[in-house]
Amino acid sequence: MTKILAFAGSTRDGSFNNAIVKVAAQGAKEAGAEVTLISLADYEMPIFNEDEEAEFGIPENALAFKALLMEHDGFLIASPEYNSSYPALLKNAIDWASRMSEGEKPLQAFKGKVAGIMAASAGGLGGLRVLVVLRMLLENIGMVVNPNQKAIAKVNTLLDDSGNVSDEKTIKQLKNLGKETAELARKLADK
Ligand SMILES: Cc1cc2nc3c(=O)[nH]c(=O)nc-3n(C[C@H](O)[C@H](O)[C@H](O)COP(=O)(O)O)c2cc1C
């Protein structure tokens, strides 16, 4: 079965990006994928520093996150847009996961896998600009990024009182992104 890992680049309580990635994850699940939804809050890592890596090795949480990436065929990533780019939290997790342990191939956690990317913001662009640079980053580390993507503008108006996406059109679009990404991952993993 195709395995999809879903996570947001935010650990904020009530994160909009966490709300949207949950819907995309549901779409992937409904398309028949096995989906694991995680929070980066459970994989807290120090800011990457080569000296510390040389002295202490790759931290346990970074190894656990990388192992999780390795187990999955594709990822659904919802990223906040911070100053037109991705947050340090997300980049730092990717940087740690890009480090090779003995016996691994370069960028093994990413290469040849599929990513579906999305963003949400209360602003009018919905984080569209972060998707440009996130796509570039993921492709540069060997991923195939679904040409479809979703930037959800004015996301605060599309949620219910519990912070879940309630707008039907948005739910449909996000689920479709999840489904498409799962199907692409299945084809690429030849499962
Ligand atoms: C440092 C910082 C920079 C931000 N820059 C942008 C931006 O460039 N574009 C945007 O739409 N929102 C920007 N925001 C607002 C975020 O979109 C907003 O905080 C969003 O809720 C974060 O995602 P989350 O809800 O998943 O935590 C910024 C927020 C912070 C803290």
Short mmCIF file of C-alpha atoms and ligand atoms in Angstrom, two decimals:
data_model
loop_
_atom_site.label_atom_id
_atom_site.label_comp_id
_atom_site.label_asym_id
_atom_site.label_seq_id
_atom_site.Cartn_x
_atom_site.Cartn_y
_atom_site.Cartn_z
CA MET A 1 0.00 0.00 0.00
CA THR A 2 1.19 3.53 -0.76
CA LYS A 3 2.35 5.30 2.37
CA ILE A 4 1.94 9.03 2.74
CA LEU A 5 3.38 11.16 5.55
CA ALA A 6 1.52 14.40 6.24
CA PHE A 7 2.72 17.31 8.34
CA ALA A 8 2.60 21.08 8.72
CA GLY A 9 5.53 23.46 9.02
CA SER A 10 3.93 24.96 12.11
CA THR A 11 3.58 23.78 15.69
CA ARG A 12 1.28 26.65 16.66
CA ASP A 13 -1.87 25.73 18.58
CA GLY A 14 -4.68 26.27 16.12
CA SER A 15 -2.30 26.28 13.15
CA PHE A 16 -4.10 26.98 9.87
CA ASN A 17 -1.59 24.80 8.05
CA ASN A 18 -2.24 21.92 10.37
CA ALA A 19 -5.95 22.32 9.65
CA ILE A 20 -5.46 22.14 5.87
CA VAL A 21 -2.97 19.28 5.86
CA LYS A 22 -5.46 17.18 7.85
CA VAL A 23 -7.99 17.57 5.02
CA ALA A 24 -5.46 16.71 2.30
CA ALA A 25 -4.42 13.68 4.39
CA GLN A 26 -8.05 12.57 4.48
CA GLY A 27 -8.17 12.84 0.67
CA ALA A 28 -5.08 10.62 0.36
CA LYS A 29 -6.66 8.12 2.76
CA GLU A 30 -9.91 8.04 0.80
CA ALA A 31 -7.80 7.34 -2.32
CA GLY A 32 -6.54 4.18 -0.62
CA ALA A 33 -3.20 5.34 0.82
CA GLU A 34 -1.98 4.57 4.30
CA VAL A 35 -1.53 8.00 5.85
CA THR A 36 0.51 9.04 8.87
CA LEU A 37 -0.24 12.50 10.19
CA ILE A 38 2.45 13.91 12.48
CA SER A 39 3.29 17.15 14.25
CA LEU A 40 6.83 18.50 14.11
CA ALA A 41 6.25 19.38 17.79
CA ASP A 42 6.95 15.72 18.50
CA TYR A 43 10.33 15.95 16.71
CA GLU A 44 11.91 18.98 18.31
CA MET A 45 15.43 19.50 16.93
CA PRO A 46 18.20 22.00 17.59
CA ILE A 47 19.03 24.48 14.85
CA PHE A 48 21.46 22.64 12.59
CA ASN A 49 25.13 23.28 13.29
CA GLU A 50 27.85 21.25 11.59
CA ASP A 51 30.22 21.48 14.56
CA GLU A 52 27.58 20.05 16.88
CA GLU A 53 26.71 17.36 14.36
CA ALA A 54 30.41 16.38 14.19
CA GLU A 55 30.68 16.30 17.98
CA PHE A 56 27.35 14.78 19.02
CA GLY A 57 26.00 13.17 15.85
CA ILE A 58 22.48 13.50 14.48
CA PRO A 59 19.99 14.05 17.34
CA GLU A 60 17.53 11.28 18.19
CA ASN A 61 14.47 13.27 17.05
CA ALA A 62 16.09 14.10 13.72
CA LEU A 63 16.90 10.42 13.18
CA ALA A 64 13.33 9.47 14.07
CA PHE A 65 11.92 12.07 11.66
CA LYS A 66 14.24 10.91 8.88
CA ALA A 67 13.30 7.27 9.53
CA LEU A 68 9.65 8.23 9.19
CA LEU A 69 10.30 10.02 5.89
CA MET A 70 12.19 6.98 4.65
CA GLU A 71 9.28 4.66 5.44
CA HIS A 72 6.88 6.69 3.29
CA ASP A 73 6.45 6.96 -0.48
CA GLY A 74 5.27 10.55 -0.50
CA PHE A 75 4.62 13.56 1.67
CA LEU A 76 1.88 16.12 2.10
CA ILE A 77 3.38 19.33 3.43
CA ALA A 78 1.47 22.44 4.48
CA SER A 79 3.76 25.36 5.07
CA PRO A 80 3.15 28.75 6.62
CA GLU A 81 4.59 31.65 4.66
CA TYR A 82 7.05 33.64 6.75
CA ASN A 83 8.36 36.70 4.95
CA SER A 84 7.57 35.11 1.60
CA SER A 85 9.42 31.90 2.45
CA TYR A 86 9.27 28.75 4.59
CA PRO A 87 9.66 28.88 8.36
CA ALA A 88 12.94 27.87 9.99
CA LEU A 89 11.09 24.98 11.69
CA LEU A 90 10.38 23.28 8.37
CA LYS A 91 13.74 24.04 6.74
CA ASN A 92 15.60 22.88 9.84
CA ALA A 93 13.74 19.55 9.90
CA ILE A 94 14.50 19.04 6.19
CA ASP A 95 18.16 19.99 6.70
CA TRP A 96 18.55 17.41 9.48
CA ALA A 97 16.75 14.74 7.45
CA SER A 98 19.05 15.43 4.50
CA ARG A 99 22.10 14.31 6.51
CA MET A 100 23.39 10.89 5.62
CA SER A 101 23.97 8.14 8.17
CA GLU A 102 26.26 5.21 7.47
CA GLY A 103 24.84 2.83 4.88
CA GLU A 104 22.40 5.37 3.47
CA LYS A 105 22.35 6.87 0.00
CA PRO A 106 22.54 10.67 -0.35
CA LEU A 107 19.14 12.29 0.27
CA GLN A 108 17.60 8.84 0.64
CA ALA A 109 14.60 10.19 2.56
CA PHE A 110 13.59 12.41 -0.36
CA LYS A 111 14.97 11.24 -3.71
CA GLY A 112 12.42 9.97 -6.22
CA LYS A 113 9.48 10.53 -3.88
CA VAL A 114 6.40 12.67 -4.42
CA ALA A 115 5.36 15.75 -2.46
CA GLY A 116 2.06 17.58 -2.47
CA ILE A 117 2.43 21.12 -1.15
CA MET A 118 -0.05 23.61 0.25
CA ALA A 119 -0.14 26.77 2.32
CA ALA A 120 -2.70 28.74 4.28
CA SER A 121 -2.76 32.32 5.42
CA ALA A 122 -5.28 34.89 6.58
CA GLY A 123 -3.80 37.11 3.87
CA GLY A 124 -5.06 37.50 0.34
CA LEU A 125 -2.37 35.38 -1.35
CA GLY A 126 -2.78 32.41 0.96
CA GLY A 127 0.96 31.81 1.15
CA LEU A 128 1.37 31.42 -2.59
CA ARG A 129 4.95 32.73 -2.46
CA VAL A 130 6.16 30.08 -0.03
CA LEU A 131 4.99 27.39 -2.44
CA VAL A 132 7.37 28.73 -5.11
CA VAL A 133 10.42 28.34 -2.89
CA LEU A 134 9.23 25.16 -1.17
CA ARG A 135 8.72 23.53 -4.57
CA MET A 136 12.24 24.57 -5.59
CA LEU A 137 13.75 23.27 -2.35
CA LEU A 138 12.03 19.89 -2.59
CA GLU A 139 12.88 19.46 -6.26
CA ASN A 140 16.50 20.33 -5.56
CA ILE A 141 16.68 17.46 -3.07
CA GLY A 142 15.30 15.04 -5.64
CA MET A 143 11.56 15.08 -5.06
CA VAL A 144 8.85 15.10 -7.67
CA VAL A 145 6.43 17.82 -6.62
CA ASN A 146 2.81 17.49 -7.70
CA PRO A 147 2.25 20.28 -10.30
CA ASN A 148 -1.05 20.95 -8.58
CA GLN A 149 -0.74 22.89 -5.32
CA LYS A 150 -3.05 24.87 -3.06
CA ALA A 151 -2.68 28.27 -1.40
CA ILE A 152 -5.69 28.96 0.81
CA ALA A 153 -6.30 32.70 1.15
CA LYS A 154 -8.32 34.24 4.02
CA VAL A 155 -8.26 30.79 5.62
CA ASN A 156 -9.59 32.21 8.90
CA THR A 157 -12.97 32.66 7.18
CA LEU A 158 -13.10 29.01 6.08
CA LEU A 159 -12.91 27.31 9.47
CA ASP A 160 -15.48 26.22 12.04
CA ASP A 161 -15.34 27.06 15.76
CA SER A 162 -12.98 24.13 16.41
CA GLY A 163 -10.50 25.39 13.82
CA ASN A 164 -11.30 22.71 11.25
CA VAL A 165 -11.81 23.57 7.58
CA SER A 166 -15.57 23.81 7.04
CA ASP A 167 -15.80 25.40 3.58
CA GLU A 168 -16.96 22.68 1.19
CA LYS A 169 -15.11 24.00 -1.88
CA THR A 170 -11.83 24.21 0.06
CA ILE A 171 -12.32 20.71 1.47
CA LYS A 172 -12.88 19.37 -2.04
CA GLN A 173 -9.75 21.08 -3.40
CA LEU A 174 -7.54 19.92 -0.52
CA LYS A 175 -8.85 16.36 -0.65
CA ASN A 176 -8.19 16.33 -4.38
CA LEU A 177 -4.61 17.46 -3.79
CA GLY A 178 -4.17 14.63 -1.28
CA LYS A 179 -5.72 12.09 -3.64
CA GLU A 180 -3.62 13.20 -6.62
CA THR A 181 -0.44 13.13 -4.56
CA ALA A 182 -1.19 9.63 -3.28
CA GLU A 183 -1.89 8.43 -6.83
CA LEU A 184 1.35 9.98 -8.12
CA ALA A 185 3.28 8.40 -5.26
CA ARG A 186 1.72 5.02 -6.00
CA LYS A 187 2.69 5.25 -9.67
CA LEU A 188 6.22 6.37 -8.92
CA ALA A 189 6.75 3.72 -6.25
CA ASP A 190 5.24 1.23 -8.75
CA LYS A 191 2.92 -0.26 -6.12
C1 LIG B 1 7.69 35.98 11.02
C2 LIG B 1 6.38 35.93 10.29
C3 LIG B 1 6.34 36.30 8.96
C4 LIG B 1 5.14 36.23 8.25
N1 LIG B 1 5.13 36.51 6.93
C5 LIG B 1 4.01 36.29 6.19
C6 LIG B 1 4.02 36.40 4.77
O1 LIG B 1 5.02 36.70 4.16
N2 LIG B 1 2.87 36.14 4.11
C7 LIG B 1 1.71 35.76 4.76
O2 LIG B 1 0.70 35.52 4.10
N3 LIG B 1 1.67 35.64 6.11
C8 LIG B 1 2.80 35.88 6.83
N4 LIG B 1 2.78 35.70 8.20
C9 LIG B 1 1.52 35.32 8.85
C10 LIG B 1 1.35 33.81 8.83
O3 LIG B 1 0.79 33.45 7.59
C11 LIG B 1 0.43 33.40 9.98
O4 LIG B 1 1.09 33.60 11.21
C12 LIG B 1 -0.04 31.97 9.84
O5 LIG B 1 -1.12 31.79 10.72
C13 LIG B 1 1.06 30.96 10.14
O6 LIG B 1 0.64 29.65 9.86
P1 LIG B 1 0.01 28.66 10.98
O7 LIG B 1 -1.38 29.20 11.27
O8 LIG B 1 -0.03 27.34 10.33
O9 LIG B 1 0.88 28.71 12.20
C14 LIG B 1 3.96 35.80 8.92
C15 LIG B 1 4.03 35.44 10.27
C16 LIG B 1 5.22 35.49 10.95
C17 LIG B 1 5.27 35.05 12.39
#
